[in-house]
Tab-separated table of C-alpha atoms and ligand atoms in Angstrom:
chain	number	residue	atom	x	y	z
Z	200	UNK	CA	204.599	-10.335	191.062
Z	201	UNK	CA	201.405	-10.102	189.035
Z	202	UNK	CA	201.485	-7.618	186.186
Z	203	UNK	CA	198.705	-5.025	186.258
Z	204	UNK	CA	196.192	-4.735	183.418
Z	205	UNK	CA	193.507	-6.885	181.799
Z	206	UNK	CA	193.869	-10.220	180.030
Z	207	UNK	CA	194.213	-8.592	176.626
Z	208	UNK	CA	196.829	-6.205	177.988
Z	209	UNK	CA	194.635	-3.112	177.701
Z	210	UNK	CA	194.295	-0.883	180.713
Z	211	UNK	CA	190.662	0.001	181.333
Z	212	UNK	CA	191.404	3.723	181.444
Z	213	UNK	CA	193.253	3.822	178.126
Z	214	UNK	CA	191.554	4.061	174.729
Z	215	UNK	CA	192.126	1.022	172.490
Z	216	UNK	CA	195.360	1.160	170.533
Z	217	UNK	CA	198.301	-0.975	169.440
Z	218	UNK	CA	199.214	-2.158	172.988
Z	219	UNK	CA	202.237	-3.953	171.640
Z	220	UNK	CA	203.165	-1.056	169.362
Z	221	UNK	CA	206.240	1.070	169.787
Z	222	UNK	CA	206.984	2.414	173.229
Z	223	UNK	CA	206.536	5.965	172.016
Z	224	UNK	CA	202.897	5.270	171.249
Z	225	UNK	CA	202.184	4.215	174.821
Z	226	UNK	CA	204.185	7.188	176.104
Z	227	UNK	CA	202.291	9.604	173.852
Z	228	UNK	CA	198.934	8.232	174.982
Z	229	UNK	CA	199.975	8.493	178.619
Z	230	UNK	CA	201.184	12.042	178.039
Z	231	UNK	CA	197.868	12.995	176.451
Z	232	UNK	CA	195.956	11.340	179.303
Z	233	UNK	CA	198.035	12.503	182.286
Z	234	UNK	CA	200.050	15.532	181.110
Z	235	UNK	CA	202.129	16.904	183.967
Z	236	UNK	CA	202.873	13.615	185.712
Z	237	UNK	CA	204.394	12.255	182.485
Z	238	UNK	CA	205.656	15.548	180.979
Z	239	UNK	CA	207.291	13.914	177.965
Z	240	UNK	CA	205.684	12.716	174.764
Z	241	UNK	CA	208.432	10.262	173.796
Z	242	UNK	CA	210.793	7.864	175.585
Z	243	UNK	CA	214.402	8.970	176.088
Z	244	UNK	CA	216.861	8.067	173.335
Z	245	UNK	CA	219.587	5.523	173.989
Z	246	UNK	CA	222.114	8.383	173.956
Z	247	UNK	CA	220.308	10.198	176.744
Z	248	UNK	CA	219.701	6.931	178.602
Z	249	UNK	CA	223.387	6.030	178.483
Z	250	UNK	CA	224.364	9.494	179.669
Z	251	UNK	CA	222.342	8.856	182.809
Z	252	UNK	CA	224.771	6.067	183.689
Z	253	UNK	CA	228.000	7.597	182.505
Z	254	UNK	CA	230.872	7.334	184.967
Z	255	UNK	CA	229.129	5.108	187.508
Z	256	UNK	CA	231.749	3.026	189.312
Z	257	UNK	CA	230.084	-0.367	189.065
Z	258	UNK	CA	232.640	-1.981	191.328
Z	259	UNK	CA	231.374	0.225	194.176
Z	260	UNK	CA	227.708	0.652	193.288
Z	261	UNK	CA	225.835	-1.926	195.362
Z	262	UNK	CA	222.379	-0.433	194.879
Z	263	UNK	CA	221.000	1.821	192.139
Z	264	UNK	CA	217.434	3.128	192.234
Z	265	UNK	CA	215.593	4.332	189.133
Z	266	UNK	CA	212.565	6.577	189.660
Z	267	UNK	CA	209.968	7.065	186.907
Z	268	UNK	CA	211.117	4.363	184.479
Z	269	UNK	CA	208.282	4.839	181.954
Z	270	UNK	CA	208.725	2.445	179.017
Z	271	UNK	CA	212.228	1.574	180.232
Z	272	UNK	CA	214.864	3.147	177.933
Z	273	UNK	CA	217.103	3.989	180.895
Z	274	UNK	CA	216.237	0.684	182.588
Z	275	UNK	CA	217.459	-1.155	179.484
Z	276	UNK	CA	220.875	0.494	179.737
Z	277	UNK	CA	220.945	0.042	183.499
Z	278	UNK	CA	220.230	-3.679	183.247
Z	279	UNK	CA	222.952	-3.998	180.603
Z	280	UNK	CA	225.566	-2.058	182.541
Z	281	UNK	CA	225.066	-3.274	186.099
Z	282	UNK	CA	226.972	-6.335	187.287
Z	283	UNK	CA	224.825	-9.131	188.752
Z	284	UNK	CA	225.679	-8.242	192.355
Z	285	UNK	CA	224.392	-4.660	192.014
Z	286	UNK	CA	220.828	-4.464	193.279
Z	287	UNK	CA	218.537	-2.469	190.955
Z	288	UNK	CA	215.245	-1.107	192.233
Z	289	UNK	CA	213.012	0.271	189.477
Z	290	UNK	CA	210.142	2.429	190.724
Z	291	UNK	CA	207.260	3.431	188.460
Z	292	UNK	CA	203.812	4.624	189.533
Z	293	UNK	CA	201.832	3.844	186.374
Z	294	UNK	CA	200.487	0.243	186.203
Z	295	UNK	CA	200.643	0.035	182.398
Z	296	UNK	CA	204.279	1.099	182.339
Z	297	UNK	CA	204.959	-1.444	185.110
Z	298	UNK	CA	203.329	-4.189	183.083
Z	299	UNK	CA	205.517	-3.311	180.097
Z	300	UNK	CA	208.641	-3.102	182.281
Z	301	UNK	CA	207.950	-6.543	183.786
Z	302	UNK	CA	207.603	-7.998	180.299
Z	303	UNK	CA	210.901	-6.473	179.235
Z	304	UNK	CA	212.835	-7.133	182.453
Z	305	UNK	CA	211.193	-10.188	184.001
Z	306	UNK	CA	213.999	-10.957	186.443
Z	307	UNK	CA	214.322	-7.422	187.803
Z	308	UNK	CA	212.654	-5.709	190.711
Z	309	UNK	CA	209.956	-3.498	189.177
Z	310	UNK	CA	208.089	-1.716	191.946
Z	311	UNK	CA	204.675	-0.274	191.163
Z	312	UNK	CA	204.807	2.558	193.634
Z	313	UNK	CA	205.234	6.216	194.393
Z	314	UNK	CA	208.693	7.767	194.550
Z	315	UNK	CA	207.464	9.638	197.648
Z	316	UNK	CA	207.592	6.264	199.425
Z	317	UNK	CA	211.150	5.397	198.439
Z	318	UNK	CA	212.312	4.901	202.037
Z	319	UNK	CA	209.568	2.314	202.666
Z	320	UNK	CA	210.251	0.591	199.334
Z	321	UNK	CA	213.914	0.157	200.251
Z	322	UNK	CA	213.133	-0.834	203.859
Z	323	UNK	CA	210.818	-3.599	202.590
Z	324	UNK	CA	213.837	-4.932	200.682
Z	325	UNK	CA	216.143	-4.501	203.685
Z	326	UNK	CA	218.239	-2.010	201.741
Z	327	UNK	CA	219.750	0.616	204.009
Z	328	UNK	CA	221.330	2.828	201.385
Z	329	UNK	CA	221.488	3.501	197.640
Z	330	UNK	CA	224.652	4.589	195.847
Z	331	UNK	CA	222.836	6.330	193.013
Z	332	UNK	CA	219.275	7.500	192.488
Z	333	UNK	CA	218.589	8.159	188.810
Z	334	UNK	CA	215.371	9.986	188.128
Z	335	UNK	CA	213.191	10.259	185.047
Z	336	UNK	CA	210.495	11.961	187.093
Z	337	UNK	CA	209.245	15.279	185.739
Z	338	UNK	CA	210.216	16.977	189.006
Z	339	UNK	CA	209.875	20.597	187.802
Z	340	UNK	CA	206.203	19.953	186.871
Z	341	UNK	CA	205.354	18.676	190.353
Z	342	UNK	CA	203.969	20.932	193.084
Z	343	UNK	CA	206.918	22.297	195.094
Z	344	UNK	CA	206.032	20.323	198.233
Z	345	UNK	CA	205.942	17.019	196.286
Z	346	UNK	CA	209.246	17.834	194.579
Z	347	UNK	CA	210.807	18.799	197.929
Z	348	UNK	CA	209.633	15.595	199.511
Z	349	UNK	CA	210.919	13.329	196.698
Z	350	UNK	CA	214.335	15.015	196.616
Z	351	UNK	CA	214.575	14.923	200.434
Z	352	UNK	CA	213.646	11.243	200.349
Z	353	UNK	CA	216.247	10.492	197.656
Z	354	UNK	CA	218.897	12.368	199.642
Z	355	UNK	CA	217.996	10.405	202.781
Z	356	UNK	CA	218.451	7.012	201.100
Z	357	UNK	CA	221.637	8.183	199.349
Z	358	UNK	CA	223.467	9.388	202.412
Z	359	UNK	CA	226.225	12.024	202.183
Z	360	UNK	CA	228.265	10.267	199.468
Z	361	UNK	CA	225.493	9.251	197.088
Z	362	UNK	CA	224.614	10.897	193.797
Z	363	UNK	CA	221.250	11.995	192.442
Z	364	UNK	CA	220.924	12.158	188.651
Z	365	UNK	CA	218.009	13.800	186.908
Z	366	UNK	CA	217.103	13.538	183.227
Z	367	UNK	CA	215.683	16.587	181.438
Z	368	UNK	CA	214.205	17.608	178.101
Z	369	UNK	CA	214.847	21.268	178.889
Z	370	UNK	CA	218.639	21.651	178.758
Z	371	UNK	CA	220.107	24.005	181.393
Z	372	UNK	CA	216.730	25.530	182.278
Z	373	UNK	CA	216.574	23.868	185.685
Z	374	UNK	CA	220.203	24.213	186.743
Z	375	UNK	CA	219.172	26.919	189.221
Z	376	UNK	CA	216.339	24.798	190.563
Z	377	UNK	CA	218.593	21.830	191.366
Z	378	UNK	CA	221.144	24.191	192.894
Z	379	UNK	CA	218.517	25.141	195.458
Z	380	UNK	CA	218.662	21.525	196.669
Z	381	UNK	CA	222.281	20.431	196.114
Z	382	UNK	CA	225.663	22.039	196.759
Z	383	UNK	CA	227.310	20.484	193.711
Z	384	UNK	CA	225.301	20.348	190.446
Z	385	UNK	CA	226.683	19.844	186.952
Z	386	UNK	CA	224.896	19.421	183.643
Z	387	UNK	CA	225.665	17.364	180.565
Z	388	UNK	CA	223.916	18.178	177.278
Z	389	UNK	CA	222.695	15.299	175.102
Z	390	UNK	CA	221.620	16.718	171.698
Z	391	UNK	CA	220.703	13.288	170.291
Z	392	UNK	CA	217.255	13.115	171.815
Z	393	UNK	CA	213.828	14.324	170.744
Z	394	UNK	CA	213.761	17.055	172.001
Z	395	UNK	CA	217.439	17.606	172.955
Z	396	UNK	CA	217.958	16.711	176.580
Z	397	UNK	CA	220.551	16.264	179.242
Z	398	UNK	CA	221.389	15.073	182.709
Z	399	UNK	CA	221.866	16.941	185.987
Z	400	UNK	CA	224.421	15.336	188.315
Z	401	UNK	CA	223.732	16.370	191.887
Z	402	UNK	CA	225.665	15.817	195.133
Z	403	UNK	CA	225.595	17.255	198.636
Z	404	UNK	CA	221.934	17.730	199.572
Z	405	UNK	CA	221.713	21.201	201.098
Z	406	UNK	CA	218.277	22.718	200.462
Z	407	UNK	CA	218.388	26.502	200.348
Z	408	UNK	CA	215.198	26.842	202.410
Z	409	UNK	CA	216.517	24.643	205.274
B	707	LIG	C1	209.035	11.677	181.548
B	707	LIG	S1	208.537	10.033	181.965
B	707	LIG	C2	210.173	9.324	181.933
B	707	LIG	C3	210.192	7.952	181.383
B	707	LIG	C4	211.584	7.340	181.126
B	707	LIG	N1	212.437	7.413	182.277
B	707	LIG	C5	212.270	7.961	179.938
B	707	LIG	O1	213.330	8.574	180.134
B	707	LIG	O2	211.777	7.822	178.816
B	707	LIG	C6	208.193	10.206	183.702
B	707	LIG	C7	207.756	8.925	184.396
B	707	LIG	O3	207.627	9.164	185.804
B	707	LIG	C8	206.499	8.441	186.289
B	707	LIG	N2	206.068	9.054	187.561
B	707	LIG	C9	205.479	10.271	187.732
B	707	LIG	N3	205.283	10.515	189.038
B	707	LIG	C10	205.763	9.425	189.718
B	707	LIG	C11	205.888	9.101	191.092
B	707	LIG	N4	205.443	9.945	192.044
B	707	LIG	N5	206.466	7.944	191.448
B	707	LIG	C12	206.927	7.084	190.483
B	707	LIG	N6	206.846	7.333	189.157
B	707	LIG	C13	206.288	8.497	188.774
B	707	LIG	C14	205.484	8.570	185.169
B	707	LIG	O4	204.497	7.577	185.251
B	707	LIG	C15	206.393	8.425	183.940
B	707	LIG	O5	206.521	7.086	183.583
């Protein structure tokens, strides 16, 4: 796969800056440029990233999908934790983040694409089902119909036994929101993040409006 971006590594739409500087710098610039579709000014801490993976039964997990990988803090933990026979599909819409992710994880499947197309992305790889979908997407900032469609899509590829995990920088605030989509939702606080964050663990897709 060819990484996106120019020869010098600068994206044409980004102002010049230390392209190889810390991940937070790229994240901050993206946040300032795109606001709601990024919704976070700094990458997740390793504590929050590890919490996203806590309790996954790697002996049974044959496919894990990550949505909205950004600069890759969760991807880093995922790549470390997953055994070689677990297929990882990393989906990120932003070409500059994809370029960075491909540099960091050259042997992994980094898909420059839209989470709304997750079913097609998996079909292209002949993957029928995912065991876990872990999301760094800023779902609450999306228009309701986009959020509905991404969660419906994730639930479809997960099947009835799969688990959807969602990272947040707004602890507890969206518990009610995720309970409108899933029967079983729990939350784990992770104070060691800037700002403090957490993870929603969601099972049993059952949208309230259905
Ligand atoms: C808050 S950042 C999370 C980054 C990283 N997971 C972390 O924890 O630091 C959200 C990411 O979702 C990506 N994103 C937003 N909408 C997307 C979509 N529809 N499909 C795929 N990625 C998307 C953004 O480009 C951004 O990288």
